[in-house]
Every structure is written in C-alpha cells, then in structure tokens.
Coordinates of C-alpha atoms and ligand atoms in Angstrom, one line a residue:
M843 CA 27.0 11.7 25.8
L844 CA 26.2 10.8 22.2
T845 CA 27.6 7.7 20.5
L846 CA 27.1 6.4 17.0
G847 CA 27.0 2.9 15.6
I848 CA 27.3 2.2 11.9
D849 CA 26.5 -1.2 10.5
I850 CA 27.9 -1.6 7.0
G851 CA 26.2 -4.7 5.6
S852 CA 26.3 -6.5 2.2
T853 CA 23.1 -4.8 1.1
T854 CA 22.3 -2.0 3.5
S855 CA 24.0 0.6 5.7
K856 CA 22.5 1.5 9.0
C857 CA 23.3 4.2 11.6
V858 CA 22.0 4.7 15.1
I859 CA 22.8 7.6 17.4
L860 CA 22.4 6.9 21.1
K861 CA 22.2 9.3 24.0
D862 CA 23.9 8.3 27.3
G863 CA 23.8 4.6 26.3
K864 CA 20.0 4.7 26.9
E865 CA 18.0 6.5 24.4
I866 CA 17.9 6.2 20.6
V867 CA 18.1 9.7 19.2
A868 CA 18.0 8.9 15.5
K869 CA 18.4 6.1 13.1
V870 CA 18.8 5.9 9.3
L871 CA 19.0 3.0 6.8
K872 CA 20.2 3.2 3.2
V873 CA 19.7 0.4 0.8
A874 CA 23.3 0.4 -0.3
G875 CA 25.9 -1.5 1.5
T876 CA 29.7 -2.0 1.5
G877 CA 31.5 -0.8 -1.6
T878 CA 28.9 2.0 -2.3
N879 CA 28.3 5.5 -0.9
G880 CA 25.7 4.0 1.4
P881 CA 27.8 4.2 4.6
E882 CA 28.7 7.9 4.0
E883 CA 25.1 8.8 3.0
A884 CA 23.7 7.0 6.1
Y885 CA 26.2 8.8 8.3
E886 CA 25.4 12.3 6.8
E887 CA 21.7 11.7 7.0
V888 CA 21.6 10.5 10.6
L889 CA 23.4 13.7 11.6
K890 CA 21.0 15.8 9.5
V891 CA 17.8 14.2 10.9
S892 CA 19.1 14.6 14.5
G893 CA 20.4 18.2 13.9
L894 CA 23.8 17.1 15.2
K895 CA 27.3 17.7 13.9
R896 CA 30.2 15.2 13.7
E897 CA 31.9 16.9 16.7
D898 CA 28.9 16.3 18.9
I899 CA 29.5 12.6 18.7
E900 CA 31.8 11.3 21.4
K901 CA 32.6 7.9 19.7
V902 CA 31.8 6.1 16.5
L903 CA 32.0 2.3 16.2
A904 CA 31.5 0.4 13.0
T905 CA 30.3 -3.2 12.5
G906 CA 29.1 -5.3 9.6
Y907 CA 30.7 -7.0 6.7
G908 CA 32.2 -3.7 5.4
R909 CA 33.5 -2.4 8.7
K910 CA 37.2 -3.1 8.0
T911 CA 37.3 -0.8 5.0
Y912 CA 35.4 2.1 6.6
D913 CA 37.8 4.7 8.0
M914 CA 35.4 7.2 9.5
A915 CA 34.9 5.3 12.8
D916 CA 37.0 5.3 16.0
G917 CA 37.0 1.5 16.0
E918 CA 35.0 -1.6 15.1
I919 CA 33.3 -4.6 16.6
S920 CA 32.2 -7.9 15.2
E921 CA 28.7 -8.4 13.9
L922 CA 28.2 -11.1 16.6
S923 CA 29.0 -8.8 19.4
A924 CA 27.0 -5.9 17.9
H925 CA 23.8 -8.0 17.5
A926 CA 24.2 -9.4 21.0
K927 CA 24.6 -6.0 22.5
G928 CA 21.8 -4.5 20.4
V929 CA 19.2 -7.2 21.2
N930 CA 20.3 -7.3 24.9
F931 CA 19.7 -3.6 25.1
C932 CA 16.1 -4.2 23.9
D933 CA 15.3 -7.2 26.0
K934 CA 17.5 -8.7 28.8
E935 CA 15.5 -11.9 28.7
C936 CA 16.8 -12.8 25.2
R937 CA 18.8 -16.0 25.1
T938 CA 19.0 -16.8 21.4
I939 CA 19.4 -14.4 18.5
I940 CA 18.8 -15.5 14.9
D941 CA 20.3 -12.9 12.6
I942 CA 19.6 -13.2 8.9
G943 CA 21.0 -10.5 6.7
G944 CA 21.6 -10.0 3.1
Q945 CA 24.3 -12.6 2.7
D946 CA 24.7 -14.7 5.9
A947 CA 22.8 -16.2 8.8
K948 CA 23.9 -16.5 12.4
V949 CA 22.5 -18.1 15.5
I950 CA 23.9 -16.6 18.7
K951 CA 23.3 -17.9 22.2
L952 CA 23.5 -15.5 25.1
N953 CA 23.9 -16.3 28.8
E954 CA 21.9 -14.5 31.6
N955 CA 24.4 -11.6 31.5
G956 CA 23.8 -11.0 27.8
V957 CA 27.3 -12.4 27.0
I958 CA 27.7 -14.7 23.9
S959 CA 28.1 -18.3 25.0
D960 CA 28.1 -19.9 21.6
F961 CA 27.2 -19.3 17.9
V962 CA 26.9 -20.9 14.5
M963 CA 26.9 -19.3 11.1
N964 CA 26.3 -19.8 7.4
D965 CA 28.3 -17.5 5.3
K966 CA 29.1 -19.9 2.6
C967 CA 25.8 -20.3 0.8
A968 CA 23.2 -17.8 -0.4
A969 CA 20.3 -20.2 0.3
G970 CA 19.1 -19.5 3.8
T971 CA 19.9 -15.8 3.6
G972 CA 18.2 -12.6 2.4
R973 CA 19.9 -13.0 -0.9
F974 CA 17.8 -16.0 -1.6
L975 CA 14.6 -14.1 -0.9
D976 CA 15.8 -11.1 -2.9
V977 CA 16.5 -13.3 -6.0
M978 CA 13.0 -14.9 -5.6
A979 CA 11.2 -11.6 -5.1
S980 CA 12.9 -10.3 -8.3
I981 CA 11.8 -13.4 -10.3
L982 CA 8.3 -12.9 -9.0
K983 CA 8.5 -9.1 -9.8
L984 CA 7.5 -8.3 -6.2
D985 CA 9.0 -5.9 -3.7
I986 CA 10.8 -7.8 -0.9
G987 CA 8.3 -6.4 1.6
E988 CA 5.4 -8.0 -0.2
L989 CA 6.4 -11.6 0.4
E990 CA 5.0 -11.8 3.9
K991 CA 1.4 -10.9 2.9
H992 CA 1.4 -13.6 0.2
A993 CA 2.9 -16.2 2.6
A994 CA 0.2 -15.4 5.1
K995 CA -2.6 -16.3 2.6
S996 CA -1.1 -19.7 1.7
Q997 CA -3.0 -22.9 2.6
N998 CA -0.5 -25.4 1.1
P999 CA 3.0 -24.1 0.9
I1000 CA 4.9 -25.5 -2.1
K1001 CA 8.1 -27.2 -0.9
I1002 CA 11.2 -25.9 -2.7
S1003 CA 13.4 -29.0 -3.1
S1004 CA 16.5 -27.4 -4.5
T1005 CA 19.1 -26.7 -1.9
C1006 CA 21.0 -24.2 -4.1
T1007 CA 19.8 -20.7 -4.9
V1008 CA 20.6 -21.1 -8.6
F1009 CA 18.7 -24.4 -8.9
A1010 CA 15.9 -23.0 -6.7
E1011 CA 15.6 -20.1 -9.1
S1012 CA 14.9 -22.6 -12.0
E1013 CA 12.5 -24.5 -9.8
V1014 CA 10.5 -21.4 -9.0
I1015 CA 10.4 -20.4 -12.7
S1016 CA 9.1 -23.8 -13.7
Q1017 CA 6.5 -23.6 -10.9
L1018 CA 5.3 -20.3 -12.3
A1019 CA 5.2 -21.8 -15.8
N1020 CA 3.0 -24.6 -14.3
K1021 CA 0.6 -21.9 -12.9
A1022 CA 1.4 -22.7 -9.3
D1023 CA -0.5 -20.7 -6.7
L1024 CA 1.6 -17.6 -6.0
D1025 CA 0.8 -17.5 -2.2
D1026 CA 1.8 -21.2 -1.9
L1027 CA 4.9 -20.7 -3.9
I1028 CA 6.0 -17.7 -1.7
A1029 CA 5.2 -19.6 1.5
G1030 CA 7.4 -22.4 0.2
I1031 CA 10.2 -19.9 -0.6
C1032 CA 10.0 -18.4 3.0
G1033 CA 9.8 -21.9 4.4
S1034 CA 13.0 -22.9 2.6
V1035 CA 14.9 -20.1 4.3
A1036 CA 13.3 -21.0 7.6
S1037 CA 14.1 -24.7 7.4
R1038 CA 17.8 -24.0 6.6
T1039 CA 18.0 -21.6 9.5
A1040 CA 16.2 -24.1 11.8
S1041 CA 18.9 -26.7 10.9
L1042 CA 21.6 -24.2 11.8
A1043 CA 19.8 -23.3 15.1
K1044 CA 19.2 -27.0 16.0
R1045 CA 22.9 -27.6 15.7
L1046 CA 23.4 -25.1 18.5
G1047 CA 20.2 -25.8 20.5
I1048 CA 18.0 -22.9 21.2
S1049 CA 17.0 -21.3 24.5
E1050 CA 14.0 -19.0 24.9
K1051 CA 13.4 -16.1 24.5
V1052 CA 14.3 -16.2 20.8
Y1053 CA 14.7 -13.0 18.9
M1054 CA 15.3 -12.4 15.2
S1055 CA 17.5 -9.6 14.0
G1056 CA 18.7 -8.4 10.6
G1057 CA 16.5 -7.5 7.6
V1058 CA 14.9 -10.9 7.1
A1059 CA 13.3 -10.5 10.6
L1060 CA 10.9 -8.1 8.8
N1061 CA 9.6 -11.0 6.7
G1062 CA 6.7 -12.5 8.7
G1063 CA 6.6 -15.5 6.3
V1064 CA 10.1 -16.6 7.4
R1065 CA 9.4 -15.7 11.1
N1066 CA 6.3 -17.8 11.3
A1067 CA 7.7 -20.8 9.4
L1068 CA 10.8 -20.6 11.7
S1069 CA 8.7 -20.4 14.8
K1070 CA 6.9 -23.6 13.7
E1071 CA 10.1 -25.4 12.8
L1072 CA 11.7 -24.6 16.2
G1073 CA 8.5 -24.9 18.3
A1074 CA 9.3 -21.5 19.9
E1075 CA 7.8 -18.1 19.8
I1076 CA 10.0 -15.7 17.9
F1077 CA 10.2 -12.1 18.9
K1078 CA 11.5 -9.1 17.0
T1079 CA 11.6 -5.4 17.7
E1080 CA 10.5 -2.9 15.1
D1081 CA 14.2 -1.9 14.9
A1082 CA 15.3 -5.5 14.1
Q1083 CA 17.3 -4.4 11.1
Y1084 CA 19.1 -1.8 13.2
M1085 CA 20.3 -4.3 16.0
G1086 CA 23.9 -4.3 14.7
A1087 CA 24.2 -0.5 14.5
L1088 CA 22.4 -0.2 17.9
G1089 CA 24.8 -2.7 19.5
A1090 CA 27.8 -0.7 18.1
A1091 CA 26.4 2.5 19.5
V1092 CA 25.9 0.8 22.9
T1093 CA 29.4 -0.6 22.9
A1094 CA 30.8 2.9 21.9
Y1095 CA 29.1 4.3 25.0
E1096 CA 30.5 1.5 27.2
K1097 CA 34.0 2.1 25.9
S1098 CA 33.9 5.9 26.2
Ligands
ADP1390 P1 23.1 -6.7 5.5 O1 23.4 -6.2 6.9 O2 23.8 -7.9 5.2 O3 23.2 -5.6 4.5 P2 20.3 -6.7 6.4 O4 20.3 -7.1 7.8 O5 20.1 -5.2 6.1 O6 21.6 -7.2 5.6 O7 19.2 -7.5 5.6 C1 19.0 -7.4 4.2 C2 17.9 -8.4 3.8 O8 16.7 -8.1 4.5 C3 17.5 -8.3 2.4 O9 18.3 -9.2 1.7 C4 16.0 -8.6 2.3 O10 15.8 -10.0 2.0 C5 15.6 -8.4 3.8 N1 14.6 -7.2 3.9 C6 14.9 -5.9 3.8 N2 13.9 -5.2 3.9 C7 12.8 -6.0 4.1 C8 11.4 -5.8 4.2 N3 10.8 -4.6 4.3 N4 10.6 -6.9 4.4 C9 11.2 -8.1 4.3 N5 12.5 -8.4 4.2 C10 13.3 -7.3 4.0

C-alpha cells in the first residue's frame, strides 16, 4: 500500500511517498511554500520521480502551516503530530524533537511509545526561526547552506545582542561596516537562533535522545551551538526537512 504525506510550510513544500508504512519510495522538496504553486509542483514531481499515478496512492494526508487551504488531500494532521511520527519512524529512542522551520520553532517531548507528552512553541517572533537566518544570509549575500561552513571556522563568535530580527539586521550591517570577521559574525548569528531555541527547550526540559527536524536542522552552526547550550548530543537524519511529510505519510498508512 502506498501513502503520501505533504508538508506545506511557510517557505517550502515537501512530499514523501511511503510503501506499506515502512519504506520511503520517493521524496521531493520545492522551495515554495503555502500560497504558491509549490504544493502542487511537489505533488506532481513526487509522482513523476516514482513513476506512480494519483490513483496508485491509497491515502494522502497534509500537514504544515498551509494544510488547511490545501484541498488535494484526504485529510490533515497537525505539524506537532507529523514531526513526532516522522522522527519516531526514524528512531524509536528519540524523546525530544526540536523542529525549527521557516517561521516557527517547536520543542516536542515524546514518551517511550513515541506519543507526544508535552510541547512548547515560538510562532510569534521571527528571531529563533529560519526566517532570521534567511534574512541574515541575504544581508551577507550568502546561500543559506553556506552559513555552516563559516560558523565552523569561527574562533570567537560575535554575540548578537538584539533580540528582534529587524534590530539584529541593523546590528549585523554595522558589524560588517566595522569589518567584523565574517566567520565570527555568522557563528554569532547561528548562536543567536540556538540560544533562543535553548531557552524554549529549557522551559520544557529535555530528555535524550534529542533530534532536530525542519530545515534549520541542516545548519550545523545552529546544531552545534544548540548542543553546547543544552549539554546534549543533537541528532538529525539526512531527511530532517522531510520529517513532517514523512510523519503524515506514516499516519496515512496507520489510518488506512
Ligand atoms: P517550513 O516548513 O516552515 O517551510 P522548513 O522546515 O522547510 O520550513 O525550513 C526552512 C528553513 O530551513 C529556511 O528558513 C532556512 O533557514 C533553512 N534551510 C533550508 N535549507 C537549508 C540548508 N541547505 N542549509 C541550512 N539551512 C537551510
């Protein structure tokens, strides 16, 4: 049986096709989220790369910020449930998930059965989310994927003191004008997201194993800084950004 999960985020659309609730058959990500053609394009492309047709898919579940306005699915599940299912599918030992996406951050605790026992989230402020990193990368004229290699070379991260993205933007521009070291500046930017997320996580209290999901999990600068702040090893799968879509596909299988 084939099921499909589609995660319609603020910045990206992700699709995963799962066979018999066990095996990932295909996955596709489009850098275009809710309110764009991203969801439809991701859906079409995942069918294309897998050589499947719509009628081959038993059930489609949507998740993510844009799930309520997407009418091609058979149902929807919350992002919290989707990430919990997705990460639990990958590692049953996970007890804490830190999901940082394009516009929010969530910390989710799982019990030994992989069921959500508690969570906290920040969806009010861009600081501490992927948006903050995207704004900074654009000021620095770098690709988002380049931040981690700069952060890794830093010896003395420059602390970003502004707690607001708009003020932090001015702060980074003035650091650049003062010829601050680029690696140290980027390490400070990654550290700023990490310290906001760590405060969120500490409110909940974390249990190991800790996994990161969402696109920001791909940023090693944030992962390493967060690991130091929390004093815990942070794991991620290579499919970290697909955890919501995967969880939706797993749930679609369980509900079929
Ligand atoms: P959403 O589901 O809200 O659309 P995602 O979970 O897809 O968000 O995460 C998007 C964020 O991931 C971006 O804002 C960006 O900061 C980060 N990101 C995406 N790709 C990369 C990458 N290759 N390296 C580092 N960070 C990335």
